[in-house]
Coordinates of C-alpha atoms in Angstrom, one line a residue:
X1 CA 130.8 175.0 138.4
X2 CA 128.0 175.4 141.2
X3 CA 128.6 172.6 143.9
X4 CA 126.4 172.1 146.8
X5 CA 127.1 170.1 149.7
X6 CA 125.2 168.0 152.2
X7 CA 126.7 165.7 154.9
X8 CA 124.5 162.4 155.2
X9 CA 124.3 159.0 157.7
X10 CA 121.4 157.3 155.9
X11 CA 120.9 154.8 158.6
X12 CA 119.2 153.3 156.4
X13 CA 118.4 155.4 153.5
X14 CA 114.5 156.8 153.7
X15 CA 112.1 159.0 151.8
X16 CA 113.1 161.9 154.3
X17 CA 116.9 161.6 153.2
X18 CA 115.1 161.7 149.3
X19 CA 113.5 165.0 150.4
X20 CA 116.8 166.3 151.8
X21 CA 118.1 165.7 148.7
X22 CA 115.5 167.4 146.4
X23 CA 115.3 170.5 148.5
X24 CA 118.8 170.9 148.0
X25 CA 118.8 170.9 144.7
X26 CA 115.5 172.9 144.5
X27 CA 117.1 175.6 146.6
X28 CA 120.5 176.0 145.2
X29 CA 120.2 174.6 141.6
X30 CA 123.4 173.0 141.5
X31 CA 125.7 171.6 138.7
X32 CA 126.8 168.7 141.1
X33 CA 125.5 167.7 144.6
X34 CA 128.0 166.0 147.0
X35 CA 127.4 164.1 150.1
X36 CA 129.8 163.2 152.9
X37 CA 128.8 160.5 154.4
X38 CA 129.8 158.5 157.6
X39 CA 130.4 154.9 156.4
X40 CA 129.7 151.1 158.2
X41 CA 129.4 153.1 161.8
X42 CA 127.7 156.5 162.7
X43 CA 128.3 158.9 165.2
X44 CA 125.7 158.0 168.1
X45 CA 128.3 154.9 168.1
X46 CA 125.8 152.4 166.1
X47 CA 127.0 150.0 163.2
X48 CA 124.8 151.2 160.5
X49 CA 122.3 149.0 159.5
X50 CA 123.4 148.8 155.7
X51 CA 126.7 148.8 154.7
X52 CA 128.7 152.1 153.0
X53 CA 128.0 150.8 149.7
X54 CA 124.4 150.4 150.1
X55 CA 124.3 153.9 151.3
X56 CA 126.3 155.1 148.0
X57 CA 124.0 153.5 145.9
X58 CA 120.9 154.5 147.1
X59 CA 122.6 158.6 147.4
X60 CA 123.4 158.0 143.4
X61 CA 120.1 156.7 142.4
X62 CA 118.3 159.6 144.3
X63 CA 119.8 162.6 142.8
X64 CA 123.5 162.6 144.7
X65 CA 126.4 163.0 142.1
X66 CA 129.5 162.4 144.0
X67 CA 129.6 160.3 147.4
X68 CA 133.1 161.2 149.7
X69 CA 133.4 159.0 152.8
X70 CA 133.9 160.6 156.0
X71 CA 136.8 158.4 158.1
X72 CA 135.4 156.3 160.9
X73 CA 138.1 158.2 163.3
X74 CA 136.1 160.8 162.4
X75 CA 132.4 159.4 162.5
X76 CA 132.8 158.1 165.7
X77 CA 133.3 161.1 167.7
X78 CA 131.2 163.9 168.9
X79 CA 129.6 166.3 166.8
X80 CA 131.6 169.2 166.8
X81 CA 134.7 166.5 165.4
X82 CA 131.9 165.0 163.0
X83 CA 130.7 168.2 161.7
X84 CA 134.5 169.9 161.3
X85 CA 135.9 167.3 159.8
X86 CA 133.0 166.8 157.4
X87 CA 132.9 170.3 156.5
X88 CA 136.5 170.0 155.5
X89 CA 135.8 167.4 153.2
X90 CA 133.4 169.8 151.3
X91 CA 135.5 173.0 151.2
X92 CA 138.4 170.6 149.4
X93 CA 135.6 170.2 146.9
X94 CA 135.3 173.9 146.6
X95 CA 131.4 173.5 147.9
X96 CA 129.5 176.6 147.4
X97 CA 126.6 175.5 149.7
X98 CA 126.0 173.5 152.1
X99 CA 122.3 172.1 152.9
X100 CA 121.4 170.8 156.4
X101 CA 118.3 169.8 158.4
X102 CA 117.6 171.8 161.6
X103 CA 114.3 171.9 164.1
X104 CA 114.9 175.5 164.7
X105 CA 115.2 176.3 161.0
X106 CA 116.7 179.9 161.8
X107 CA 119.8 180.3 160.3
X108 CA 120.7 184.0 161.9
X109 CA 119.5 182.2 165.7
X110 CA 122.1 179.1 164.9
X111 CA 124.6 181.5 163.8
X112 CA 124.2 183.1 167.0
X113 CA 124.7 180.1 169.1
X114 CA 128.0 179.2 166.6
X115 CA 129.4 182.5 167.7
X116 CA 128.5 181.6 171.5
X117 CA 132.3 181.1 173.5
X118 CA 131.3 177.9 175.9
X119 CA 131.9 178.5 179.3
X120 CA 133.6 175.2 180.2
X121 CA 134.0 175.9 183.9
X122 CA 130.0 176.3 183.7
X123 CA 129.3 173.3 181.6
X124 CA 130.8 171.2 184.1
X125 CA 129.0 172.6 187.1
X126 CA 126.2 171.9 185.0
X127 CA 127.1 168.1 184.4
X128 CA 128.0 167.5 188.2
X129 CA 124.8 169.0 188.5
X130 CA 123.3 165.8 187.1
X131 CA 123.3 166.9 183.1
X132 CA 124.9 165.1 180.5
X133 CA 127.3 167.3 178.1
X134 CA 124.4 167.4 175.4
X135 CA 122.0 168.1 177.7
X136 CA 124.5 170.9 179.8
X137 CA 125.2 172.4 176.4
X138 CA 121.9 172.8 175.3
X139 CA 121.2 174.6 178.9
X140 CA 123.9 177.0 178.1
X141 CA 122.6 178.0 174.7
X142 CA 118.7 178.1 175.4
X143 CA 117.5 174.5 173.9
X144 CA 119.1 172.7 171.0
X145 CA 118.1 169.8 169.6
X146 CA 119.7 166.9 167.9
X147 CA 120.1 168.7 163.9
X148 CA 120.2 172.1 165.2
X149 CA 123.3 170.8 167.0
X150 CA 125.0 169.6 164.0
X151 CA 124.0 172.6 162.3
X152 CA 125.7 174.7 164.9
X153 CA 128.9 172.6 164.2
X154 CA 128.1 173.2 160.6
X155 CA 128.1 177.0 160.7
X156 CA 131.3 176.9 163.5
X157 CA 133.3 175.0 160.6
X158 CA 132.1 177.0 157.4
X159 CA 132.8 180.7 159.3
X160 CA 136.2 180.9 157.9
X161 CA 135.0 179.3 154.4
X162 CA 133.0 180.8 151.5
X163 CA 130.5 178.3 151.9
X164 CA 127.2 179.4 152.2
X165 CA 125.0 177.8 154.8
X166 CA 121.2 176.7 153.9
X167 CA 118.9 175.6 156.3
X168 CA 115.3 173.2 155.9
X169 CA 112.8 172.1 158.1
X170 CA 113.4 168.5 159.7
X171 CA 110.0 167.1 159.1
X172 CA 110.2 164.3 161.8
X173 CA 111.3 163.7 165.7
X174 CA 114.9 162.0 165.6
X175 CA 113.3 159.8 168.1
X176 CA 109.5 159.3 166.8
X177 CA 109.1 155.4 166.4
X178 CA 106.1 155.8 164.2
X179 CA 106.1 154.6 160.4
X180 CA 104.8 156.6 157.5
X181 CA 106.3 157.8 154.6
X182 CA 108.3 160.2 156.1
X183 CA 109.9 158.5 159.4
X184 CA 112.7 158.3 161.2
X185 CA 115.8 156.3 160.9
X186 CA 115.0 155.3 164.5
X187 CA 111.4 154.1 163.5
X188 CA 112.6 152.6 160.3
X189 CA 115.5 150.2 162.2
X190 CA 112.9 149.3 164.8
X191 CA 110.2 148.3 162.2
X192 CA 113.4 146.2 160.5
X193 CA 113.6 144.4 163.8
X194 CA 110.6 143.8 164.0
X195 CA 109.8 142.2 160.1
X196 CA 107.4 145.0 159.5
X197 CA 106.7 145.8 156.2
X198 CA 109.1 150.0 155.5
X199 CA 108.2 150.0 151.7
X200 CA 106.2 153.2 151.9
X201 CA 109.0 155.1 154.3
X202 CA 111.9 153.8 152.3
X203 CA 112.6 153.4 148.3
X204 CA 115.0 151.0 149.7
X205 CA 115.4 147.2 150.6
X206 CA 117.4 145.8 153.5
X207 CA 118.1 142.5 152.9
X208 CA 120.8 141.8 155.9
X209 CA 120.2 144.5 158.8
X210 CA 123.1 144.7 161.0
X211 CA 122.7 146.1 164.6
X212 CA 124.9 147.0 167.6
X213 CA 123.4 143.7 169.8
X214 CA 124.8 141.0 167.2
X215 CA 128.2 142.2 168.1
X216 CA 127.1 142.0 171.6
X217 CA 128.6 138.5 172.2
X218 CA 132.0 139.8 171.1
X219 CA 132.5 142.9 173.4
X220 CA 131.6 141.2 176.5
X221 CA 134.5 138.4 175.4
X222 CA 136.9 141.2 175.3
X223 CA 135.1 143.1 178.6
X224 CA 136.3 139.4 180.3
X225 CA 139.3 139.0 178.9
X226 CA 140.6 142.2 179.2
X227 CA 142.6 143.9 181.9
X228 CA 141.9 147.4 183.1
X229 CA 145.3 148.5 182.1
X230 CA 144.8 147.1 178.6
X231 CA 141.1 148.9 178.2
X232 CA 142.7 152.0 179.6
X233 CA 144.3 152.3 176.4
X234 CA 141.6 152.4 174.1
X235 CA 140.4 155.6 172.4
X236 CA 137.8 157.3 174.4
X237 CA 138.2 154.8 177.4
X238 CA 138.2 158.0 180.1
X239 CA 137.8 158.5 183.9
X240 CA 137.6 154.7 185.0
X241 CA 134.8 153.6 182.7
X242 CA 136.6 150.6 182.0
X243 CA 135.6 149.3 185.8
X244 CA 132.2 149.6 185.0
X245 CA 131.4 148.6 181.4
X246 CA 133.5 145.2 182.5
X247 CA 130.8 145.0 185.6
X248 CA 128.4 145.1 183.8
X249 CA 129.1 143.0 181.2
X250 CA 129.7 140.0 183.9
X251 CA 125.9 141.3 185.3
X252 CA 123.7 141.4 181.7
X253 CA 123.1 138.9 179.4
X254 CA 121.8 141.1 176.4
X255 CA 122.8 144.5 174.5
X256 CA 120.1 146.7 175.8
X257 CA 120.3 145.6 179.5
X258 CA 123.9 146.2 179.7
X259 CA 123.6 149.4 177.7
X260 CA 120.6 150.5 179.9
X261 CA 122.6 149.9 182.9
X262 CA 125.9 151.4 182.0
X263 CA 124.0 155.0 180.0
X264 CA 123.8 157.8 183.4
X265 CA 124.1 161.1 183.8
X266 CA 127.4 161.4 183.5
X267 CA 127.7 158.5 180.4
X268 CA 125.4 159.3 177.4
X269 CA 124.4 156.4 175.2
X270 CA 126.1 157.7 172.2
X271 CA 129.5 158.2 174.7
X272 CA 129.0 154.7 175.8
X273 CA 128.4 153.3 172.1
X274 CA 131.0 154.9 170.5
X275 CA 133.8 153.3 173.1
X276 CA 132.1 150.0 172.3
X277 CA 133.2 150.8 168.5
X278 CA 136.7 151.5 169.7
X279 CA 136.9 148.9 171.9
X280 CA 136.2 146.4 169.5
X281 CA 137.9 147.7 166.5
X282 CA 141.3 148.0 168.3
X283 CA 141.3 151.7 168.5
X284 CA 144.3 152.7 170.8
X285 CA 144.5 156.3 172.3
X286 CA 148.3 156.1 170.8
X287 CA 147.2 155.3 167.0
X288 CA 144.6 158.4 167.2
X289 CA 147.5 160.9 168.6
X290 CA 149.8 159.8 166.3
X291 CA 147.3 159.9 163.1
X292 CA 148.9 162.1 160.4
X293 CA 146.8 165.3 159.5
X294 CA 144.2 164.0 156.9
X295 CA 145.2 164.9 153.3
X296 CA 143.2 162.1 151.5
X297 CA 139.5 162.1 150.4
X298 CA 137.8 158.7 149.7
X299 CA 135.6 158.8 146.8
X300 CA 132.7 155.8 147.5
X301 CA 130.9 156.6 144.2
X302 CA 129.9 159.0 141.8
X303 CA 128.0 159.8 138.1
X304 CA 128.9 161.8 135.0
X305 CA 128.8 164.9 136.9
X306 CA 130.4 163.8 140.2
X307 CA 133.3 162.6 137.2
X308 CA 133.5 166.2 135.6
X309 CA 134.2 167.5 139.8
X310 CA 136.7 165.2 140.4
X311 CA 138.6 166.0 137.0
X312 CA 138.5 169.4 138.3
X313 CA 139.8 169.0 141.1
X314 CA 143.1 167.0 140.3
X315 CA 145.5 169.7 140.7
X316 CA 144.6 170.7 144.1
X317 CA 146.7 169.8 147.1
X318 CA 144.4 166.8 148.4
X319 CA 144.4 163.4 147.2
X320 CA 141.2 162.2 146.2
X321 CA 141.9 158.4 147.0
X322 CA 139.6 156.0 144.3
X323 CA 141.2 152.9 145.6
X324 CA 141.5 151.6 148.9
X325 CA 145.3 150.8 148.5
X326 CA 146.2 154.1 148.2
X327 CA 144.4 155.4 151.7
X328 CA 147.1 156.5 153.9
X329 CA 149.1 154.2 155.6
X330 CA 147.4 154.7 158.9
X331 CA 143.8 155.6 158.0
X332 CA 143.7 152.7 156.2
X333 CA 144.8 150.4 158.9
X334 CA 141.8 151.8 161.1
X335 CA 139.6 151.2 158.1
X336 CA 140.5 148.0 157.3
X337 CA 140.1 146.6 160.7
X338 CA 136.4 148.1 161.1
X339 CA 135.7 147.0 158.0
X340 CA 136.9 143.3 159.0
X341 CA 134.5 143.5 162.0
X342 CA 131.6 145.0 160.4
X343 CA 131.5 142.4 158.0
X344 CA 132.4 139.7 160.1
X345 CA 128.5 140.0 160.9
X346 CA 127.4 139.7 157.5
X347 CA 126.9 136.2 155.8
X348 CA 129.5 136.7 153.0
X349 CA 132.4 138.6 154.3
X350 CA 134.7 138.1 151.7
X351 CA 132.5 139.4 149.6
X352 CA 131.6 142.4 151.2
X353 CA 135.6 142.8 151.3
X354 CA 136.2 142.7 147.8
X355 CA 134.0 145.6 147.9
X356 CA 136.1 147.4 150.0
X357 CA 139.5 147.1 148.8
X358 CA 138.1 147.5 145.0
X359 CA 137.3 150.9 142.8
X360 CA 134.4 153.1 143.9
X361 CA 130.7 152.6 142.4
X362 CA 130.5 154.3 139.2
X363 CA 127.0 154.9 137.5

């Protein structure tokens, strides 16, 4: 059985994810296509703007056959953790290929960056030099850009693997805020925002957006109510940044103000986002060092062929988990309570629950 592998956000599903997804098939032919995706959070530290399931359906209606969900302990880090531990997910399935989007769209030149040794001592001259770590990496490997630094955490991951790494042309800027039929997810969310009409960028509807500013309201409560001790202790919560982000929150009255503020040279936005999601979610720096390694894969959906993978695959050593229940004891007390307070934004949340704790989407 040929299996191909890509590793997916959709935040929010669009027609570039669709061409992702056809040039992957087109260029390895496979007998099943899997995607790993992040699920009700993503790893620039945003909520997504539809929910895991919405994402599942909208990968199985557009040529995807099996949908695994990366762990949000995973999501919500930086990319090298993201891309490893997504990677992982795919080898269990015995992947053949993996497919990813990259600006450079050289595979040997990426390989040669993946084989680069970082100088740490350098990259933090650079960053007290006023760079932030994407920005002092990129300066130690010549210029990398968003996908082409995924892809280099791709090709780090697969190199003791026998997965094959295929690259394709990203067709957009990550950061254009233009709408045609092939935009951004940036340029898609803000169109959202603003009640624009996205049918001709997305084969999609998004009937309840979700953003980071709704939860706005609920981090500054725990910013105020919060000692320094107590924030000290959540994941990610490094070098006194606690001080600050409680500052601020006192100072600024909305999301982007208090973001805008707090994002420097030394804080990235996606740094400063992603503590947010730990903050608010409980995340402790104790429950992530004592996490168990990760021998589970949750399936979110899948078709006939995505079946015929899975019934292959029963014999092997990891658990491919179909019901929520049966997700490790302490994975799935990190994803219940992000899932509580993702939905907790939503109009029905015991509906979107039911979701969660039942069987995966089958089509």
């Amino acid at each position: 059985m040929k299996v191909t592998g890509i590793v997916v956000e959709y935040n929010p599903f669009h027609n570039g994810h669709k061409y992702h997804i056809d040039k992957a098939r087109e260029l390895t032919d496979p007998d099943v296509l899997v995607a790993v995706c992040s699920g009700n959070y993503n790893q620039r530290g945003d909520i997504s703007i539809i929910d895991k399931f919405q994402k599942t359906e909208a990968a199985l209606n557009n040529g995807v056959d099996l949908v695994l969900e990366l762990p949000y302990i995973f999501t919500l880090q930086n990319a090298y953790v993201f891309g490893k531990n997504a990677i992982d997910i795919l080898n269990k399935c015995l992947v053949d290929t993996i497919v990813f989007g990259s600006e450079t769209n050289n595979i040997d030149e990426l390989k040669k960056y993946a084989e680069l040794e970082v100088d740490v001592t350098r990259l933090k001259e650079l960053m007290h030099d006023g760079n932030s770590y994407p920005k002092a990496y990129g300066l130690l490997s010549s210029c990398l850009y968003p996908n082409d630094i995924l892809a280099v955490t791709y090709l780090k991951a697969i190199k003791d693997t026998d997965i094959k790494p295929v690259s394709i042309q990203r067709t957009n800027d990550y950061h254009d805020e233009n709408l045609d039929i092939i935009s951004s997810a940036t340029a898609i969310r803000k169109a959202v925002k603003e009640n624009k009409d996205i049918s001709k960028a997305t084969p999609i509807t998004i009937e309840e957006p979700l953003f980071n500013e709704m939860l706005y309201p609920y981090i500054r409560n725990i910013l105020f109510a919060s000692s320094r001790k107590d924030l000290s202790d959540i994941f990610m919560m490094d070098e006194g940044i606690e001080g600050m982000l409680k500052e601020n929150a006192i100072k600024y009255d909305t999301y982007d103000e208090f973001l805008d503020k707090s994002v420097s040279r030394r804080y990235t936005r996606s740094r400063i986002q992603r503590i947010l999601m730990h903050m608010i979610n409980q995340i402790k720096k104790e429950d992530v060092k004592n996490l168990p390694e990760c021998d589970y894969v949750r399936v979110l959906g899948f078709n006939e062929k995505g079946r015929n993978l899975l019934k292959s695959l029963k014999d092997s050593d990891t658990k491919f988990v179909t019901q929520f229940k049966n997700i490790p004891e302490a994975y799935k007390d990190i994803e219940y309570k992000s899932s509580l307070v993702y939905s907790s934004l939503m109009k029905n949340q015991k509906e979107y629950m039911k979701k969660e704790l039942k069987g995966p989407i089958i089509k």
